[in-house]
């Protein structure tokens, strides 16, 4: 009976200790540079006959290829992605509009930035860029940095737990439970370049983990 009472009391003590925990969040941030640039270029030409509109678009296509060739991009870096034709009648006169889309895809970020800075040259060549023609920068190597960032966020959470434990005269034990938050990729310093986070190659990767530590 004495032994049983001791074991029961010890079990209740350990159960009570198991209830002592603190839940904290840990943050990890890292600045990265995009490794993929994509640029969809939309342009069009309008004329009262289909052949003239198509000829203007073909001339624009040649000007675009010459532009990127002059910047040192390989020929297969820029490819057509779509085209459409629309028409309407005004007082019996038919008007045709031919729209064309080309897409640049490259991992040469510096060269892509140079192309964006010089895109006014396309306008001077007679290419009328339509709305939505913008460069988009993407960071594709998130999986390469995920483990280190999760470990960093966990260390940050433990530091917060240790500060709490010090203030409450306890010690931090092992992890009771942990939840990894979503990874967020945003424009660095809020610099979006005018259109959004995809418009700048400079990114900040952020993750927040929630960790529940035992207190001893």
GROMACS .gro file of N, CA, C and O in nm, residues 72-144:
model
  292
   72UNK      N    1   2.197   3.963  -7.621
   72UNK     CA    2   2.273   3.840  -7.597
   72UNK      C    3   2.192   3.720  -7.554
   72UNK      O    4   2.249   3.619  -7.513
   73UNK      N    5   2.059   3.726  -7.565
   73UNK     CA    6   1.977   3.611  -7.530
   73UNK      C    7   1.983   3.507  -7.643
   73UNK      O    8   1.984   3.544  -7.760
   74UNK      N    9   1.984   3.379  -7.609
   74UNK     CA   10   1.978   3.277  -7.714
   74UNK      C   11   1.844   3.281  -7.785
   74UNK      O   12   1.743   3.328  -7.730
   75UNK      N   13   1.840   3.231  -7.907
   75UNK     CA   14   1.720   3.240  -7.989
   75UNK      C   15   1.600   3.171  -7.925
   75UNK      O   16   1.486   3.218  -7.935
   76UNK      N   17   1.625   3.058  -7.855
   76UNK     CA   18   1.512   2.984  -7.798
   76UNK      C   19   1.464   3.041  -7.665
   76UNK      O   20   1.372   2.987  -7.604
   77UNK      N   21   1.525   3.149  -7.618
   77UNK     CA   22   1.481   3.211  -7.492
   77UNK      C   23   1.349   3.284  -7.509
   77UNK      O   24   1.275   3.302  -7.413
   78UNK      N   25   1.317   3.326  -7.631
   78UNK     CA   26   1.194   3.398  -7.659
   78UNK      C   27   1.111   3.317  -7.757
   78UNK      O   28   1.159   3.278  -7.864
   79UNK      N   29   0.988   3.286  -7.718
   79UNK     CA   30   0.902   3.201  -7.798
   79UNK      C   31   0.761   3.259  -7.805
   79UNK      O   32   0.713   3.321  -7.710
   80UNK      N   33   0.690   3.240  -7.919
   80UNK     CA   34   0.550   3.283  -7.927
   80UNK      C   35   0.463   3.196  -7.838
   80UNK      O   36   0.484   3.075  -7.827
   81UNK      N   37   0.367   3.258  -7.771
   81UNK     CA   38   0.279   3.183  -7.680
   81UNK      C   39   0.132   3.192  -7.717
   81UNK      O   40   0.049   3.125  -7.657
   82UNK      N   41   0.098   3.276  -7.814
   82UNK     CA   42  -0.042   3.284  -7.852
   82UNK      C   43  -0.069   3.400  -7.945
   82UNK      O   44   0.010   3.495  -7.955
   83UNK      N   45  -0.182   3.393  -8.015
   83UNK     CA   46  -0.223   3.500  -8.106
   83UNK      C   47  -0.374   3.493  -8.123
   83UNK      O   48  -0.436   3.387  -8.109
   84UNK      N   49  -0.434   3.606  -8.151
   84UNK     CA   50  -0.576   3.608  -8.180
   84UNK      C   51  -0.609   3.726  -8.271
   84UNK      O   52  -0.532   3.823  -8.280
   85UNK      N   53  -0.722   3.717  -8.337
   85UNK     CA   54  -0.766   3.819  -8.431
   85UNK      C   55  -0.908   3.861  -8.396
   85UNK      O   56  -0.993   3.776  -8.366
   86UNK      N   57  -0.932   3.990  -8.396
   86UNK     CA   58  -1.068   4.042  -8.375
   86UNK      C   59  -1.099   4.143  -8.484
   86UNK      O   60  -1.008   4.200  -8.546
   87UNK      N   61  -1.226   4.165  -8.508
   87UNK     CA   62  -1.266   4.259  -8.612
   87UNK      C   63  -1.397   4.326  -8.575
   87UNK      O   64  -1.476   4.272  -8.497
   88UNK      N   65  -1.419   4.442  -8.632
   88UNK     CA   66  -1.547   4.511  -8.614
   88UNK      C   67  -1.573   4.599  -8.735
   88UNK      O   68  -1.481   4.635  -8.810
   89UNK      N   69  -1.697   4.632  -8.755
   89UNK     CA   70  -1.738   4.713  -8.870
   89UNK      C   71  -1.780   4.851  -8.823
   89UNK      O   72  -1.859   4.865  -8.729
   90UNK      N   73  -1.728   4.954  -8.889
   90UNK     CA   74  -1.763   5.091  -8.858
   90UNK      C   75  -1.809   5.159  -8.987
   90UNK      O   76  -1.728   5.186  -9.077
   91UNK      N   77  -1.941   5.181  -8.997
   91UNK     CA   78  -1.999   5.239  -9.119
   91UNK      C   79  -1.964   5.157  -9.243
   91UNK      O   80  -1.932   5.211  -9.350
   92UNK      N   81  -1.967   5.027  -9.226
   92UNK     CA   82  -1.943   4.938  -9.337
   92UNK      C   83  -1.796   4.911  -9.365
   92UNK      O   84  -1.763   4.833  -9.456
   93UNK      N   85  -1.705   4.973  -9.287
   93UNK     CA   86  -1.562   4.951  -9.307
   93UNK      C   87  -1.512   4.854  -9.201
   93UNK      O   88  -1.524   4.880  -9.080
   94UNK      N   89  -1.457   4.742  -9.243
   94UNK     CA   90  -1.406   4.642  -9.150
   94UNK      C   91  -1.267   4.683  -9.099
   94UNK      O   92  -1.182   4.731  -9.174
   95UNK      N   93  -1.248   4.665  -8.970
   95UNK     CA   94  -1.119   4.691  -8.907
   95UNK      C   95  -1.074   4.564  -8.837
   95UNK      O   96  -1.151   4.502  -8.762
   96UNK      N   97  -0.950   4.526  -8.859
   96UNK     CA   98  -0.895   4.402  -8.802
   96UNK      C   99  -0.784   4.435  -8.703
   96UNK      O  100  -0.701   4.524  -8.728
   97UNK      N  101  -0.785   4.364  -8.592
   97UNK     CA  102  -0.678   4.376  -8.492
   97UNK      C  103  -0.617   4.239  -8.470
   97UNK      O  104  -0.687   4.143  -8.436
   98UNK      N  105  -0.486   4.231  -8.490
   98UNK     CA  106  -0.412   4.106  -8.467
   98UNK      C  107  -0.328   4.125  -8.342
   98UNK      O  108  -0.251   4.221  -8.333
   99UNK      N  109  -0.345   4.035  -8.246
   99UNK     CA  110  -0.268   4.040  -8.122
   99UNK      C  111  -0.174   3.920  -8.115
   99UNK      O  112  -0.211   3.809  -8.151
  100UNK      N  113  -0.054   3.946  -8.066
  100UNK     CA  114   0.048   3.842  -8.057
  100UNK      C  115   0.110   3.848  -7.918
  100UNK      O  116   0.122   3.955  -7.858
  101UNK      N  117   0.148   3.733  -7.867
  101UNK     CA  118   0.218   3.726  -7.739
  101UNK      C  119   0.346   3.646  -7.755
  101UNK      O  120   0.346   3.536  -7.814
  102UNK      N  121   0.454   3.702  -7.700
  102UNK     CA  122   0.583   3.634  -7.696
  102UNK      C  123   0.624   3.622  -7.549
  102UNK      O  124   0.588   3.708  -7.467
  103UNK      N  125   0.698   3.519  -7.517
  103UNK     CA  126   0.740   3.500  -7.378
  103UNK      C  127   0.890   3.475  -7.370
  103UNK      O  128   0.944   3.392  -7.444
  104UNK      N  129   0.953   3.550  -7.282
  104UNK     CA  130   1.095   3.529  -7.251
  104UNK      C  131   1.104   3.447  -7.124
  104UNK      O  132   1.035   3.475  -7.025
  105UNK      N  133   1.190   3.347  -7.122
  105UNK     CA  134   1.214   3.266  -7.004
  105UNK      C  135   1.365   3.247  -6.991
  105UNK      O  136   1.428   3.192  -7.081
  106UNK      N  137   1.420   3.295  -6.879
  106UNK     CA  138   1.564   3.291  -6.864
  106UNK      C  139   1.604   3.282  -6.717
  106UNK      O  140   1.531   3.329  -6.629
  107UNK      N  141   1.720   3.224  -6.693
  107UNK     CA  142   1.777   3.222  -6.558
  107UNK      C  143   1.886   3.327  -6.543
  107UNK      O  144   1.946   3.338  -6.436
  108UNK      N  145   1.911   3.402  -6.648
  108UNK     CA  146   2.010   3.510  -6.644
  108UNK      C  147   1.941   3.636  -6.593
  108UNK      O  148   1.890   3.717  -6.671
  109UNK      N  149   1.939   3.652  -6.462
  109UNK     CA  150   1.863   3.759  -6.399
  109UNK      C  151   1.920   3.897  -6.435
  109UNK      O  152   1.844   3.991  -6.463
  110UNK      N  153   2.049   3.910  -6.435
  110UNK     CA  154   2.109   4.040  -6.467
  110UNK      C  155   2.075   4.082  -6.609
  110UNK      O  156   2.044   4.199  -6.635
  111UNK      N  157   2.080   3.988  -6.702
  111UNK     CA  158   2.047   4.021  -6.840
  111UNK      C  159   1.898   4.055  -6.853
  111UNK      O  160   1.860   4.144  -6.931
  112UNK      N  161   1.815   3.986  -6.777
  112UNK     CA  162   1.672   4.015  -6.778
  112UNK      C  163   1.644   4.157  -6.727
  112UNK      O  164   1.562   4.229  -6.782
  113UNK      N  165   1.714   4.196  -6.619
  113UNK     CA  166   1.697   4.332  -6.567
  113UNK      C  167   1.741   4.436  -6.670
  113UNK      O  168   1.678   4.541  -6.683
  114UNK      N  169   1.848   4.405  -6.742
  114UNK     CA  170   1.897   4.497  -6.844
  114UNK      C  171   1.793   4.511  -6.955
  114UNK      O  172   1.772   4.621  -7.009
  115UNK      N  173   1.726   4.402  -6.990
  115UNK     CA  174   1.622   4.407  -7.093
  115UNK      C  175   1.506   4.495  -7.050
  115UNK      O  176   1.453   4.573  -7.129
  116UNK      N  177   1.467   4.485  -6.923
  116UNK     CA  178   1.357   4.567  -6.873
  116UNK      C  179   1.394   4.715  -6.877
  116UNK      O  180   1.313   4.800  -6.916
  117UNK      N  181   1.517   4.745  -6.838
  117UNK     CA  182   1.560   4.885  -6.838
  117UNK      C  183   1.563   4.944  -6.979
  117UNK      O  184   1.548   5.065  -6.997
  118UNK      N  185   1.580   4.859  -7.079
  118UNK     CA  186   1.591   4.907  -7.216
  118UNK      C  187   1.465   4.882  -7.299
  118UNK      O  188   1.467   4.895  -7.421
  119UNK      N  189   1.355   4.849  -7.232
  119UNK     CA  190   1.235   4.814  -7.307
  119UNK      C  191   1.179   4.931  -7.387
  119UNK      O  192   1.102   4.912  -7.483
  120UNK      N  193   1.219   5.055  -7.353
  120UNK     CA  194   1.177   5.170  -7.433
  120UNK      C  195   1.227   5.157  -7.576
  120UNK      O  196   1.166   5.215  -7.669
  121UNK      N  197   1.335   5.081  -7.596
  121UNK     CA  198   1.385   5.060  -7.732
  121UNK      C  199   1.281   4.988  -7.818
  121UNK      O  200   1.275   5.011  -7.939
  122UNK      N  201   1.204   4.901  -7.755
  122UNK     CA  202   1.100   4.831  -7.830
  122UNK      C  203   0.995   4.929  -7.882
  122UNK      O  204   0.946   4.917  -7.995
  123UNK      N  205   0.959   5.025  -7.800
  123UNK     CA  206   0.861   5.125  -7.840
  123UNK      C  207   0.918   5.209  -7.955
  123UNK      O  208   0.846   5.239  -8.052
  124UNK      N  209   1.046   5.243  -7.943
  124UNK     CA  210   1.107   5.320  -8.051
  124UNK      C  211   1.114   5.241  -8.181
  124UNK      O  212   1.118   5.299  -8.291
  125UNK      N  213   1.114   5.110  -8.171
  125UNK     CA  214   1.113   5.025  -8.291
  125UNK      C  215   0.973   5.008  -8.347
  125UNK      O  216   0.953   4.935  -8.445
  126UNK      N  217   0.875   5.070  -8.283
  126UNK     CA  218   0.738   5.065  -8.333
  126UNK      C  219   0.651   4.958  -8.268
  126UNK      O  220   0.537   4.937  -8.310
  127UNK      N  221   0.702   4.889  -8.165
  127UNK     CA  222   0.625   4.784  -8.098
  127UNK      C  223   0.537   4.848  -7.990
  127UNK      O  224   0.588   4.912  -7.898
  128UNK      N  225   0.407   4.834  -8.004
  128UNK     CA  226   0.314   4.890  -7.906
  128UNK      C  227   0.286   4.784  -7.799
  128UNK      O  228   0.209   4.690  -7.821
  129UNK      N  229   0.350   4.800  -7.684
  129UNK     CA  230   0.334   4.703  -7.575
  129UNK      C  231   0.199   4.725  -7.508
  129UNK      O  232   0.166   4.837  -7.467
  130UNK      N  233   0.124   4.618  -7.495
  130UNK     CA  234  -0.007   4.628  -7.432
  130UNK      C  235   0.005   4.606  -7.282
  130UNK      O  236   0.106   4.560  -7.230
  131UNK      N  237  -0.103   4.642  -7.211
  131UNK     CA  238  -0.106   4.624  -7.066
  131UNK      C  239  -0.088   4.476  -7.031
  131UNK      O  240  -0.142   4.388  -7.097
  132UNK      N  241  -0.010   4.451  -6.927
  132UNK     CA  242   0.019   4.314  -6.887
  132UNK      C  243   0.153   4.265  -6.937
  132UNK      O  244   0.192   4.152  -6.907
  133UNK      N  245   0.223   4.351  -7.011
  133UNK     CA  246   0.356   4.312  -7.060
  133UNK      C  247   0.459   4.350  -6.954
  133UNK      O  248   0.509   4.462  -6.950
  134UNK      N  249   0.489   4.258  -6.864
  134UNK     CA  250   0.581   4.287  -6.755
  134UNK      C  251   0.667   4.167  -6.719
  134UNK      O  252   0.628   4.052  -6.740
  135UNK      N  253   0.784   4.197  -6.663
  135UNK     CA  254   0.876   4.093  -6.619
  135UNK      C  255   0.832   4.039  -6.483
  135UNK      O  256   0.792   4.115  -6.393
  136UNK      N  257   0.841   3.910  -6.467
  136UNK     CA  258   0.809   3.845  -6.341
  136UNK      C  259   0.929   3.764  -6.295
  136UNK      O  260   0.981   3.683  -6.371
  137UNK      N  261   0.973   3.789  -6.171
  137UNK     CA  262   1.089   3.720  -6.116
  137UNK      C  263   1.043   3.618  -6.011
  137UNK      O  264   0.960   3.649  -5.925
  138UNK      N  265   1.099   3.498  -6.019
  138UNK     CA  266   1.058   3.389  -5.930
  138UNK      C  267   1.180   3.325  -5.864
  138UNK      O  268   1.282   3.304  -5.930
  139UNK      N  269   1.166   3.295  -5.736
  139UNK     CA  270   1.268   3.219  -5.664
  139UNK      C  271   1.221   3.075  -5.656
  139UNK      O  272   1.119   3.044  -5.595
  140UNK      N  273   1.293   2.984  -5.722
  140UNK     CA  274   1.248   2.845  -5.735
  140UNK      C  275   1.320   2.748  -5.642
  140UNK      O  276   1.285   2.630  -5.639
  141UNK      N  277   1.419   2.794  -5.566
  141UNK     CA  278   1.501   2.703  -5.486
  141UNK      C  279   1.460   2.703  -5.338
  141UNK      O  280   1.545   2.688  -5.250
  142UNK      N  281   1.331   2.718  -5.314
  142UNK     CA  282   1.285   2.724  -5.175
  142UNK      C  283   1.318   2.596  -5.099
  142UNK      O  284   1.357   2.601  -4.981
  143UNK      N  285   1.304   2.481  -5.164
  143UNK     CA  286   1.331   2.355  -5.095
  143UNK      C  287   1.476   2.343  -5.049
  143UNK      O  288   1.506   2.270  -4.954
  144UNK      N  289   1.566   2.416  -5.115
  144UNK     CA  290   1.708   2.409  -5.077
  144UNK      C  291   1.734   2.478  -4.943
  144UNK      O  292   1.829   2.442  -4.873
   0.00000   0.00000   0.00000
